[in-house]
Amino acid sequence: MRLLPTVLFLSGSLYVLSPNFDISFYASAAETEVAKDGYKDLKSGAFGGEKVKEGGWDTDEDTSGLSGQNSLNPLKDDGVNGVGPTSTNGPYALNTEVSEGAKIKDWNEWIKQAKKDFSGYKGAMHTQRYEWTKEKEDELQKFCKYLEKRWMSYTGNIDRDCKSDFLQSTQNWNDNQWNKWVKSEGKHHMNKQFQKWLDYNKYKLRDWTNAEWNKWKANIKDQLDDEEWKKNEAAGKTKEWIKCTAKMEKDCLKKTKKHCKNWEKKANSSFRKWEGDFTKKWTSNKQWNSWCKELEGQV
């Protein structure tokens, strides 16, 4: 499907949501595997990537803002064989087109215009966060279907994450023991797989927010005449701009974190429902019988 550019006019500013960026935020790795017909196991994980601390959104909360250098690192492989974060990026990038005409030569006029432009910037960011959330809801469903397929097999799923004596201890298990295991330790493994997916997407949302903020701030500064900036910098007036952008930055971060928190709450709720339904199906079908056949060949 070809994505056409979307143009938004907000507060006198032009925002172009370009399809040319390599973002593909709706195309999850789970969807890719489905298209390949068979959910092939990839050596370093179905999705690849790196790991952040669980609940990673707050990892760098106190060490940097949107313009800081200590942004969240991608997810690392946690040893859960074959299930990792999606390969998606954040929401659409925003192109803030700056007029090629004469630059603003009055400091106060520039500050006034920057504040006006910020209102449009916030509107565009809000729109893209909303669109991103809708895509993630669909992606989570695909991810859960992917996990269902993976949990049909022990090998290539959680084999490296289980205790070394797991193979030996399960040889003589009865149905009750398997039921107990999947409802406790089994769910624990599912949760780790889901958390990896969740953390990665939280990281990408934060990373997108950082990038868009830095880009917007640079574009706004570029609208001011260079000599006017130097003159006001020498007079100490650039402190006004620093204070103004610090407040804007805090506002952006607050809104993105609130949005992320609400999305995370809904995603957790959806996953818990799937997890409950799937474990019932898994135990009802006595899927451990298939696992045991795999284990017999490994003991």
PDB file of C-alpha atoms in Angstrom:
ATOM      1  CA  MET A   1       0.000   0.000   0.000  1.00  0.00           C
ATOM      2  CA  ARG A   2       1.447   3.388  -0.997  1.00  0.00           C
ATOM      3  CA  LEU A   3       1.318   6.028   1.731  1.00  0.00           C
ATOM      4  CA  LEU A   4       0.620   9.547   0.480  1.00  0.00           C
ATOM      5  CA  PRO A   5       1.952  12.632   2.264  1.00  0.00           C
ATOM      6  CA  THR A   6      -0.434  14.261   4.723  1.00  0.00           C
ATOM      7  CA  VAL A   7      -0.232  18.015   5.157  1.00  0.00           C
ATOM      8  CA  LEU A   8      -1.349  19.763   8.338  1.00  0.00           C
ATOM      9  CA  PHE A   9      -1.692  23.520   8.685  1.00  0.00           C
ATOM     10  CA  LEU A  10      -1.571  24.436  12.361  1.00  0.00           C
ATOM     11  CA  SER A  11      -1.135  27.934  13.785  1.00  0.00           C
ATOM     12  CA  GLY A  12       0.272  29.218  10.523  1.00  0.00           C
ATOM     13  CA  SER A  13       2.864  26.443  10.300  1.00  0.00           C
ATOM     14  CA  LEU A  14       3.136  23.710   7.710  1.00  0.00           C
ATOM     15  CA  TYR A  15       3.681  20.123   8.833  1.00  0.00           C
ATOM     16  CA  VAL A  16       4.232  17.404   6.238  1.00  0.00           C
ATOM     17  CA  LEU A  17       3.912  13.817   7.345  1.00  0.00           C
ATOM     18  CA  SER A  18       6.138  12.237   4.745  1.00  0.00           C
ATOM     19  CA  PRO A  19       5.878   8.560   3.664  1.00  0.00           C
ATOM     20  CA  ASN A  20       9.539   8.584   2.653  1.00  0.00           C
ATOM     21  CA  PHE A  21      10.888   7.971   6.132  1.00  0.00           C
ATOM     22  CA  ASP A  22      11.782   4.363   6.926  1.00  0.00           C
ATOM     23  CA  ILE A  23       9.373   4.093   9.823  1.00  0.00           C
ATOM     24  CA  SER A  24       6.836   1.348   8.981  1.00  0.00           C
ATOM     25  CA  PHE A  25       5.376   1.749  12.431  1.00  0.00           C
ATOM     26  CA  TYR A  26       2.454  -0.534  11.661  1.00  0.00           C
ATOM     27  CA  ALA A  27       4.502  -3.443  10.314  1.00  0.00           C
ATOM     28  CA  SER A  28       5.387  -5.683  13.242  1.00  0.00           C
ATOM     29  CA  ALA A  29       7.873  -8.509  13.041  1.00  0.00           C
ATOM     30  CA  ALA A  30       5.043 -10.823  13.987  1.00  0.00           C
ATOM     31  CA  GLU A  31       3.184  -9.689  10.887  1.00  0.00           C
ATOM     32  CA  THR A  32       6.301 -10.285   8.807  1.00  0.00           C
ATOM     33  CA  GLU A  33       6.587 -13.827  10.120  1.00  0.00           C
ATOM     34  CA  VAL A  34       2.913 -14.497   9.403  1.00  0.00           C
ATOM     35  CA  ALA A  35       3.449 -13.385   5.820  1.00  0.00           C
ATOM     36  CA  LYS A  36       6.260 -15.909   5.513  1.00  0.00           C
ATOM     37  CA  ASP A  37       3.772 -18.643   6.460  1.00  0.00           C
ATOM     38  CA  GLY A  38       5.236 -20.547   9.323  1.00  0.00           C
ATOM     39  CA  TYR A  39       6.659 -18.166  11.914  1.00  0.00           C
ATOM     40  CA  LYS A  40      10.251 -19.128  11.161  1.00  0.00           C
ATOM     41  CA  ASP A  41      12.600 -19.023  14.119  1.00  0.00           C
ATOM     42  CA  LEU A  42      15.335 -16.466  13.792  1.00  0.00           C
ATOM     43  CA  LYS A  43      18.680 -17.228  15.360  1.00  0.00           C
ATOM     44  CA  SER A  44      18.980 -14.153  17.533  1.00  0.00           C
ATOM     45  CA  GLY A  45      15.295 -13.782  18.270  1.00  0.00           C
ATOM     46  CA  ALA A  46      12.197 -13.295  16.204  1.00  0.00           C
ATOM     47  CA  PHE A  47      12.485  -9.548  16.429  1.00  0.00           C
ATOM     48  CA  GLY A  48      16.134  -8.895  17.288  1.00  0.00           C
ATOM     49  CA  GLY A  49      17.129  -5.740  19.118  1.00  0.00           C
ATOM     50  CA  GLU A  50      18.406  -5.089  22.611  1.00  0.00           C
ATOM     51  CA  LYS A  51      16.954  -4.890  26.083  1.00  0.00           C
ATOM     52  CA  VAL A  52      16.247  -2.086  28.505  1.00  0.00           C
ATOM     53  CA  LYS A  53      15.342  -2.297  32.147  1.00  0.00           C
ATOM     54  CA  GLU A  54      11.816  -3.609  32.635  1.00  0.00           C
ATOM     55  CA  GLY A  55       9.469  -0.683  32.765  1.00  0.00           C
ATOM     56  CA  GLY A  56      12.196   1.151  30.883  1.00  0.00           C
ATOM     57  CA  TRP A  57      10.247   4.356  30.285  1.00  0.00           C
ATOM     58  CA  ASP A  58      11.589   5.842  33.512  1.00  0.00           C
ATOM     59  CA  THR A  59      15.187   4.704  33.064  1.00  0.00           C
ATOM     60  CA  ASP A  60      16.505   8.127  32.112  1.00  0.00           C
ATOM     61  CA  GLU A  61      13.755  10.290  33.525  1.00  0.00           C
ATOM     62  CA  ASP A  62      16.042  12.148  35.900  1.00  0.00           C
ATOM     63  CA  THR A  63      19.166  12.213  33.743  1.00  0.00           C
ATOM     64  CA  SER A  64      17.994  13.912  30.572  1.00  0.00           C
ATOM     65  CA  GLY A  65      15.089  15.629  28.913  1.00  0.00           C
ATOM     66  CA  LEU A  66      14.017  15.487  25.304  1.00  0.00           C
ATOM     67  CA  SER A  67      17.250  17.117  24.174  1.00  0.00           C
ATOM     68  CA  GLY A  68      19.512  15.064  26.437  1.00  0.00           C
ATOM     69  CA  GLN A  69      22.056  12.463  25.379  1.00  0.00           C
ATOM     70  CA  ASN A  70      20.945   9.695  27.769  1.00  0.00           C
ATOM     71  CA  SER A  71      17.986   8.441  25.783  1.00  0.00           C
ATOM     72  CA  LEU A  72      16.783   4.887  26.318  1.00  0.00           C
ATOM     73  CA  ASN A  73      18.874   2.190  24.719  1.00  0.00           C
ATOM     74  CA  PRO A  74      17.250  -0.423  22.464  1.00  0.00           C
ATOM     75  CA  LEU A  75      16.285  -3.752  23.970  1.00  0.00           C
ATOM     76  CA  LYS A  76      18.807  -6.536  24.419  1.00  0.00           C
ATOM     77  CA  ASP A  77      18.170 -10.236  24.013  1.00  0.00           C
ATOM     78  CA  ASP A  78      17.067 -11.561  27.389  1.00  0.00           C
ATOM     79  CA  GLY A  79      17.777 -15.172  26.520  1.00  0.00           C
ATOM     80  CA  VAL A  80      14.194 -16.014  25.621  1.00  0.00           C
ATOM     81  CA  ASN A  81      14.934 -17.863  22.442  1.00  0.00           C
ATOM     82  CA  GLY A  82      13.155 -16.462  19.447  1.00  0.00           C
ATOM     83  CA  VAL A  83      10.888 -13.839  20.985  1.00  0.00           C
ATOM     84  CA  GLY A  84      12.016 -10.263  21.261  1.00  0.00           C
ATOM     85  CA  PRO A  85      10.874  -6.730  20.508  1.00  0.00           C
ATOM     86  CA  THR A  86       9.283  -5.673  17.253  1.00  0.00           C
ATOM     87  CA  SER A  87      11.331  -4.013  14.568  1.00  0.00           C
ATOM     88  CA  THR A  88       8.983  -1.046  14.417  1.00  0.00           C
ATOM     89  CA  ASN A  89       9.909   2.568  14.895  1.00  0.00           C
ATOM     90  CA  GLY A  90       7.979   5.415  16.446  1.00  0.00           C
ATOM     91  CA  PRO A  91       5.124   7.396  14.921  1.00  0.00           C
ATOM     92  CA  TYR A  92       5.472   9.328  11.676  1.00  0.00           C
ATOM     93  CA  ALA A  93       8.271  11.886  11.551  1.00  0.00           C
ATOM     94  CA  LEU A  94       7.145  15.482  11.182  1.00  0.00           C
ATOM     95  CA  ASN A  95       8.645  17.732   8.516  1.00  0.00           C
ATOM     96  CA  THR A  96       8.506  21.333   9.677  1.00  0.00           C
ATOM     97  CA  GLU A  97       9.006  23.344   6.526  1.00  0.00           C
ATOM     98  CA  VAL A  98      10.654  26.694   7.154  1.00  0.00           C
ATOM     99  CA  SER A  99      10.093  29.452   4.628  1.00  0.00           C
ATOM    100  CA  GLU A 100      13.098  30.265   2.479  1.00  0.00           C
ATOM    101  CA  GLY A 101      12.230  33.961   2.643  1.00  0.00           C
ATOM    102  CA  ALA A 102      13.857  36.616   4.795  1.00  0.00           C
ATOM    103  CA  LYS A 103      14.591  35.604   8.360  1.00  0.00           C
ATOM    104  CA  ILE A 104      13.064  37.379  11.340  1.00  0.00           C
ATOM    105  CA  LYS A 105      15.304  40.219  12.498  1.00  0.00           C
ATOM    106  CA  ASP A 106      13.428  41.240  15.626  1.00  0.00           C
ATOM    107  CA  TRP A 107      14.008  39.155  18.774  1.00  0.00           C
ATOM    108  CA  ASN A 108      10.629  39.798  20.398  1.00  0.00           C
ATOM    109  CA  GLU A 109       8.773  39.082  17.172  1.00  0.00           C
ATOM    110  CA  TRP A 110      10.697  35.812  16.812  1.00  0.00           C
ATOM    111  CA  ILE A 111       9.892  34.723  20.382  1.00  0.00           C
ATOM    112  CA  LYS A 112       6.216  35.504  19.801  1.00  0.00           C
ATOM    113  CA  GLN A 113       6.184  33.505  16.563  1.00  0.00           C
ATOM    114  CA  ALA A 114       7.992  30.577  18.203  1.00  0.00           C
ATOM    115  CA  LYS A 115       5.334  30.330  20.924  1.00  0.00           C
ATOM    116  CA  LYS A 116       2.610  30.424  18.282  1.00  0.00           C
ATOM    117  CA  ASP A 117       4.360  27.756  16.241  1.00  0.00           C
ATOM    118  CA  PHE A 118       4.739  25.560  19.329  1.00  0.00           C
ATOM    119  CA  SER A 119       0.961  25.330  19.584  1.00  0.00           C
ATOM    120  CA  GLY A 120       0.840  23.859  16.081  1.00  0.00           C
ATOM    121  CA  TYR A 121       3.717  21.527  16.853  1.00  0.00           C
ATOM    122  CA  LYS A 122       1.887  20.136  19.893  1.00  0.00           C
ATOM    123  CA  GLY A 123      -1.199  19.523  17.778  1.00  0.00           C
ATOM    124  CA  ALA A 124       0.767  17.587  15.183  1.00  0.00           C
ATOM    125  CA  MET A 125       2.478  15.512  17.871  1.00  0.00           C
ATOM    126  CA  HIS A 126      -0.871  14.713  19.489  1.00  0.00           C
ATOM    127  CA  THR A 127      -2.240  13.506  16.143  1.00  0.00           C
ATOM    128  CA  GLN A 128       0.700  11.184  15.548  1.00  0.00           C
ATOM    129  CA  ARG A 129       0.635   9.748  19.070  1.00  0.00           C
ATOM    130  CA  TYR A 130      -3.027   8.902  18.558  1.00  0.00           C
ATOM    131  CA  GLU A 131      -2.357   7.227  15.194  1.00  0.00           C
ATOM    132  CA  TRP A 132       0.571   5.317  16.697  1.00  0.00           C
ATOM    133  CA  THR A 133      -1.679   3.961  19.463  1.00  0.00           C
ATOM    134  CA  LYS A 134      -4.240   2.652  16.982  1.00  0.00           C
ATOM    135  CA  GLU A 135      -1.521   0.841  15.055  1.00  0.00           C
ATOM    136  CA  LYS A 136      -0.069  -0.673  18.237  1.00  0.00           C
ATOM    137  CA  GLU A 137      -3.436  -2.110  19.210  1.00  0.00           C
ATOM    138  CA  ASP A 138      -3.512  -4.018  15.928  1.00  0.00           C
ATOM    139  CA  GLU A 139       0.144  -4.969  16.270  1.00  0.00           C
ATOM    140  CA  LEU A 140      -0.406  -6.412  19.748  1.00  0.00           C
ATOM    141  CA  GLN A 141      -3.061  -8.759  18.382  1.00  0.00           C
ATOM    142  CA  LYS A 142      -0.583 -10.000  15.784  1.00  0.00           C
ATOM    143  CA  PHE A 143       2.089 -10.360  18.441  1.00  0.00           C
ATOM    144  CA  CYS A 144      -0.221 -12.503  20.596  1.00  0.00           C
ATOM    145  CA  LYS A 145      -1.041 -14.713  17.613  1.00  0.00           C
ATOM    146  CA  TYR A 146       2.669 -15.054  17.053  1.00  0.00           C
ATOM    147  CA  LEU A 147       3.173 -16.150  20.671  1.00  0.00           C
ATOM    148  CA  GLU A 148       0.387 -18.704  20.309  1.00  0.00           C
ATOM    149  CA  LYS A 149       2.307 -20.301  17.467  1.00  0.00           C
ATOM    150  CA  ARG A 150       5.577 -20.196  19.388  1.00  0.00           C
ATOM    151  CA  TRP A 151       4.028 -21.830  22.451  1.00  0.00           C
ATOM    152  CA  MET A 152       3.017 -24.841  20.442  1.00  0.00           C
ATOM    153  CA  SER A 153       6.685 -25.812  20.683  1.00  0.00           C
ATOM    154  CA  TYR A 154       9.206 -25.918  23.522  1.00  0.00           C
ATOM    155  CA  THR A 155      12.349 -25.862  21.406  1.00  0.00           C
ATOM    156  CA  GLY A 156      13.164 -22.443  20.006  1.00  0.00           C
ATOM    157  CA  ASN A 157      10.762 -20.751  22.379  1.00  0.00           C
ATOM    158  CA  ILE A 158      11.723 -20.854  26.055  1.00  0.00           C
ATOM    159  CA  ASP A 159      14.182 -23.752  26.123  1.00  0.00           C
ATOM    160  CA  ARG A 160      17.175 -21.553  26.939  1.00  0.00           C
ATOM    161  CA  ASP A 161      15.272 -19.685  29.630  1.00  0.00           C
ATOM    162  CA  CYS A 162      14.256 -22.718  31.706  1.00  0.00           C
ATOM    163  CA  LYS A 163      16.289 -24.258  34.502  1.00  0.00           C
ATOM    164  CA  SER A 164      18.805 -26.868  33.423  1.00  0.00           C
ATOM    165  CA  ASP A 165      16.918 -29.638  35.237  1.00  0.00           C
ATOM    166  CA  PHE A 166      13.610 -28.859  33.503  1.00  0.00           C
ATOM    167  CA  LEU A 167      13.964 -31.688  30.988  1.00  0.00           C
ATOM    168  CA  GLN A 168      14.638 -34.228  33.715  1.00  0.00           C
ATOM    169  CA  SER A 169      11.931 -33.023  36.085  1.00  0.00           C
ATOM    170  CA  THR A 170       9.116 -33.115  33.528  1.00  0.00           C
ATOM    171  CA  GLN A 171       9.604 -36.707  32.355  1.00  0.00           C
ATOM    172  CA  ASN A 172       7.173 -38.113  34.894  1.00  0.00           C
ATOM    173  CA  TRP A 173       4.843 -35.141  35.277  1.00  0.00           C
ATOM    174  CA  ASN A 174       1.105 -35.756  35.339  1.00  0.00           C
ATOM    175  CA  ASP A 175      -1.587 -33.429  33.977  1.00  0.00           C
ATOM    176  CA  ASN A 176      -1.998 -31.566  37.269  1.00  0.00           C
ATOM    177  CA  GLN A 177       1.703 -30.764  37.423  1.00  0.00           C
ATOM    178  CA  TRP A 178       1.680 -29.400  33.892  1.00  0.00           C
ATOM    179  CA  ASN A 179      -1.431 -27.346  34.651  1.00  0.00           C
ATOM    180  CA  LYS A 180       0.260 -25.872  37.690  1.00  0.00           C
ATOM    181  CA  TRP A 181       3.442 -25.116  35.747  1.00  0.00           C
ATOM    182  CA  VAL A 182       1.799 -23.257  32.858  1.00  0.00           C
ATOM    183  CA  LYS A 183      -0.305 -21.160  35.246  1.00  0.00           C
ATOM    184  CA  SER A 184       2.750 -20.103  37.218  1.00  0.00           C
ATOM    185  CA  GLU A 185       6.161 -20.398  35.588  1.00  0.00           C
ATOM    186  CA  GLY A 186       4.675 -20.681  32.106  1.00  0.00           C
ATOM    187  CA  LYS A 187       2.851 -17.369  32.505  1.00  0.00           C
ATOM    188  CA  HIS A 188       6.056 -15.864  33.847  1.00  0.00           C
ATOM    189  CA  HIS A 189       7.803 -16.687  30.559  1.00  0.00           C
ATOM    190  CA  MET A 190       4.889 -15.284  28.542  1.00  0.00           C
ATOM    191  CA  ASN A 191       5.024 -12.087  30.579  1.00  0.00           C
ATOM    192  CA  LYS A 192       8.744 -11.707  29.895  1.00  0.00           C
ATOM    193  CA  GLN A 193       8.119 -12.061  26.186  1.00  0.00           C
ATOM    194  CA  PHE A 194       5.334  -9.485  26.302  1.00  0.00           C
ATOM    195  CA  GLN A 195       7.364  -7.094  28.456  1.00  0.00           C
ATOM    196  CA  LYS A 196      10.147  -7.172  25.913  1.00  0.00           C
ATOM    197  CA  TRP A 197       7.715  -6.143  23.193  1.00  0.00           C
ATOM    198  CA  LEU A 198       6.198  -3.470  25.423  1.00  0.00           C
ATOM    199  CA  ASP A 199       9.505  -1.956  26.536  1.00  0.00           C
ATOM    200  CA  TYR A 200      10.780  -1.717  22.997  1.00  0.00           C
ATOM    201  CA  ASN A 201       7.721   0.180  21.828  1.00  0.00           C
ATOM    202  CA  LYS A 202       7.916   2.512  24.814  1.00  0.00           C
ATOM    203  CA  TYR A 203      11.526   3.187  23.906  1.00  0.00           C
ATOM    204  CA  LYS A 204      10.607   3.957  20.289  1.00  0.00           C
ATOM    205  CA  LEU A 205       7.877   6.391  21.349  1.00  0.00           C
ATOM    206  CA  ARG A 206      10.305   8.198  23.621  1.00  0.00           C
ATOM    207  CA  ASP A 207      13.007   8.187  20.949  1.00  0.00           C
ATOM    208  CA  TRP A 208      10.582   9.671  18.423  1.00  0.00           C
ATOM    209  CA  THR A 209       9.593  12.408  20.879  1.00  0.00           C
ATOM    210  CA  ASN A 210      13.246  13.283  21.459  1.00  0.00           C
ATOM    211  CA  ALA A 211      14.014  13.466  17.742  1.00  0.00           C
ATOM    212  CA  GLU A 212      10.975  15.570  16.876  1.00  0.00           C
ATOM    213  CA  TRP A 213      11.655  18.016  19.703  1.00  0.00           C
ATOM    214  CA  ASN A 214      15.283  18.562  18.715  1.00  0.00           C
ATOM    215  CA  LYS A 215      14.291  18.994  15.077  1.00  0.00           C
ATOM    216  CA  TRP A 216      11.555  21.506  15.869  1.00  0.00           C
ATOM    217  CA  LYS A 217      13.789  23.563  18.154  1.00  0.00           C
ATOM    218  CA  ALA A 218      16.552  23.703  15.527  1.00  0.00           C
ATOM    219  CA  ASN A 219      14.073  24.754  12.825  1.00  0.00           C
ATOM    220  CA  ILE A 220      12.668  27.536  14.995  1.00  0.00           C
ATOM    221  CA  LYS A 221      16.125  28.871  15.787  1.00  0.00           C
ATOM    222  CA  ASP A 222      16.916  28.854  12.073  1.00  0.00           C
ATOM    223  CA  GLN A 223      14.058  31.306  11.476  1.00  0.00           C
ATOM    224  CA  LEU A 224      15.931  34.028  13.373  1.00  0.00           C
ATOM    225  CA  ASP A 225      18.557  36.157  11.672  1.00  0.00           C
ATOM    226  CA  ASP A 226      22.044  34.999  12.716  1.00  0.00           C
ATOM    227  CA  GLU A 227      23.224  38.497  13.579  1.00  0.00           C
ATOM    228  CA  GLU A 228      20.138  39.076  15.725  1.00  0.00           C
ATOM    229  CA  TRP A 229      20.913  35.895  17.655  1.00  0.00           C
ATOM    230  CA  LYS A 230      24.529  36.913  18.201  1.00  0.00           C
ATOM    231  CA  LYS A 231      23.496  40.386  19.355  1.00  0.00           C
ATOM    232  CA  ASN A 232      21.000  39.045  21.891  1.00  0.00           C
ATOM    233  CA  GLU A 233      23.371  36.313  22.981  1.00  0.00           C
ATOM    234  CA  ALA A 234      25.990  38.942  23.813  1.00  0.00           C
ATOM    235  CA  ALA A 235      23.349  40.868  25.751  1.00  0.00           C
ATOM    236  CA  GLY A 236      22.382  37.755  27.722  1.00  0.00           C
ATOM    237  CA  LYS A 237      18.859  37.640  26.280  1.00  0.00           C
ATOM    238  CA  THR A 238      19.221  34.096  24.963  1.00  0.00           C
ATOM    239  CA  LYS A 239      18.539  32.973  28.535  1.00  0.00           C
ATOM    240  CA  GLU A 240      14.923  33.883  27.782  1.00  0.00           C
ATOM    241  CA  TRP A 241      14.909  31.372  24.924  1.00  0.00           C
ATOM    242  CA  ILE A 242      16.536  28.680  27.048  1.00  0.00           C
ATOM    243  CA  LYS A 243      13.950  29.182  29.787  1.00  0.00           C
ATOM    244  CA  CYS A 244      11.119  29.192  27.249  1.00  0.00           C
ATOM    245  CA  THR A 245      12.227  25.985  25.525  1.00  0.00           C
ATOM    246  CA  ALA A 246      12.837  24.263  28.868  1.00  0.00           C
ATOM    247  CA  LYS A 247       9.187  24.851  29.729  1.00  0.00           C
ATOM    248  CA  MET A 248       8.066  23.646  26.290  1.00  0.00           C
ATOM    249  CA  GLU A 249      10.277  20.577  26.601  1.00  0.00           C
ATOM    250  CA  LYS A 250       8.788  19.686  29.962  1.00  0.00           C
ATOM    251  CA  ASP A 251       5.299  20.046  28.518  1.00  0.00           C
ATOM    252  CA  CYS A 252       6.116  17.738  25.584  1.00  0.00           C
ATOM    253  CA  LEU A 253       7.651  15.080  27.798  1.00  0.00           C
ATOM    254  CA  LYS A 254       4.731  15.188  30.225  1.00  0.00           C
ATOM    255  CA  LYS A 255       2.180  14.673  27.454  1.00  0.00           C
ATOM    256  CA  THR A 256       4.110  11.822  25.851  1.00  0.00           C
ATOM    257  CA  LYS A 257       4.601  10.048  29.183  1.00  0.00           C
ATOM    258  CA  LYS A 258       0.914  10.391  30.005  1.00  0.00           C
ATOM    259  CA  HIS A 259      -0.016   9.019  26.590  1.00  0.00           C
ATOM    260  CA  CYS A 260       2.431   6.144  26.985  1.00  0.00           C
ATOM    261  CA  LYS A 261       1.111   5.303  30.450  1.00  0.00           C
ATOM    262  CA  ASN A 262      -2.472   5.123  29.186  1.00  0.00           C
ATOM    263  CA  TRP A 263      -1.443   2.974  26.210  1.00  0.00           C
ATOM    264  CA  GLU A 264       0.618   0.670  28.432  1.00  0.00           C
ATOM    265  CA  LYS A 265      -2.342   0.182  30.772  1.00  0.00           C
ATOM    266  CA  LYS A 266      -4.605  -0.824  27.875  1.00  0.00           C
ATOM    267  CA  ALA A 267      -1.929  -3.060  26.344  1.00  0.00           C
ATOM    268  CA  ASN A 268      -1.430  -4.862  29.653  1.00  0.00           C
ATOM    269  CA  SER A 269      -5.166  -5.391  29.995  1.00  0.00           C
ATOM    270  CA  SER A 270      -5.418  -6.827  26.471  1.00  0.00           C
ATOM    271  CA  PHE A 271      -2.454  -9.105  27.037  1.00  0.00           C
ATOM    272  CA  ARG A 272      -3.776 -10.424  30.366  1.00  0.00           C
ATOM    273  CA  LYS A 273      -7.046 -11.357  28.687  1.00  0.00           C
ATOM    274  CA  TRP A 274      -5.219 -13.136  25.872  1.00  0.00           C
ATOM    275  CA  GLU A 275      -2.919 -14.859  28.356  1.00  0.00           C
ATOM    276  CA  GLY A 276      -5.854 -16.210  30.358  1.00  0.00           C
ATOM    277  CA  ASP A 277      -7.679 -17.458  27.269  1.00  0.00           C
ATOM    278  CA  PHE A 278      -4.547 -18.985  25.778  1.00  0.00           C
ATOM    279  CA  THR A 279      -3.456 -20.874  28.914  1.00  0.00           C
ATOM    280  CA  LYS A 280      -6.936 -22.396  29.117  1.00  0.00           C
ATOM    281  CA  LYS A 281      -6.662 -23.469  25.497  1.00  0.00           C
ATOM    282  CA  TRP A 282      -3.113 -24.744  26.030  1.00  0.00           C
ATOM    283  CA  THR A 283      -4.110 -26.896  29.008  1.00  0.00           C
ATOM    284  CA  SER A 284      -7.369 -28.048  27.420  1.00  0.00           C
ATOM    285  CA  ASN A 285      -5.451 -29.330  24.395  1.00  0.00           C
ATOM    286  CA  LYS A 286      -2.795 -30.829  26.670  1.00  0.00           C
ATOM    287  CA  GLN A 287      -0.123 -29.194  24.588  1.00  0.00           C
ATOM    288  CA  TRP A 288       2.504 -30.576  26.948  1.00  0.00           C
ATOM    289  CA  ASN A 289       2.123 -33.921  25.170  1.00  0.00           C
ATOM    290  CA  SER A 290       3.712 -32.335  22.118  1.00  0.00           C
ATOM    291  CA  TRP A 291       6.394 -30.793  24.322  1.00  0.00           C
ATOM    292  CA  CYS A 292       7.123 -34.162  25.915  1.00  0.00           C
ATOM    293  CA  LYS A 293       7.779 -35.695  22.508  1.00  0.00           C
ATOM    294  CA  GLU A 294      10.325 -32.957  21.873  1.00  0.00           C
ATOM    295  CA  LEU A 295      11.868 -33.452  25.303  1.00  0.00           C
ATOM    296  CA  GLU A 296      12.196 -37.214  24.826  1.00  0.00           C
ATOM    297  CA  GLY A 297      14.586 -36.590  21.979  1.00  0.00           C
ATOM    298  CA  GLN A 298      16.691 -34.200  24.065  1.00  0.00           C
ATOM    299  CA  VAL A 299      17.059 -36.096  27.341  1.00  0.00           C
TER     300      VAL A 299
END
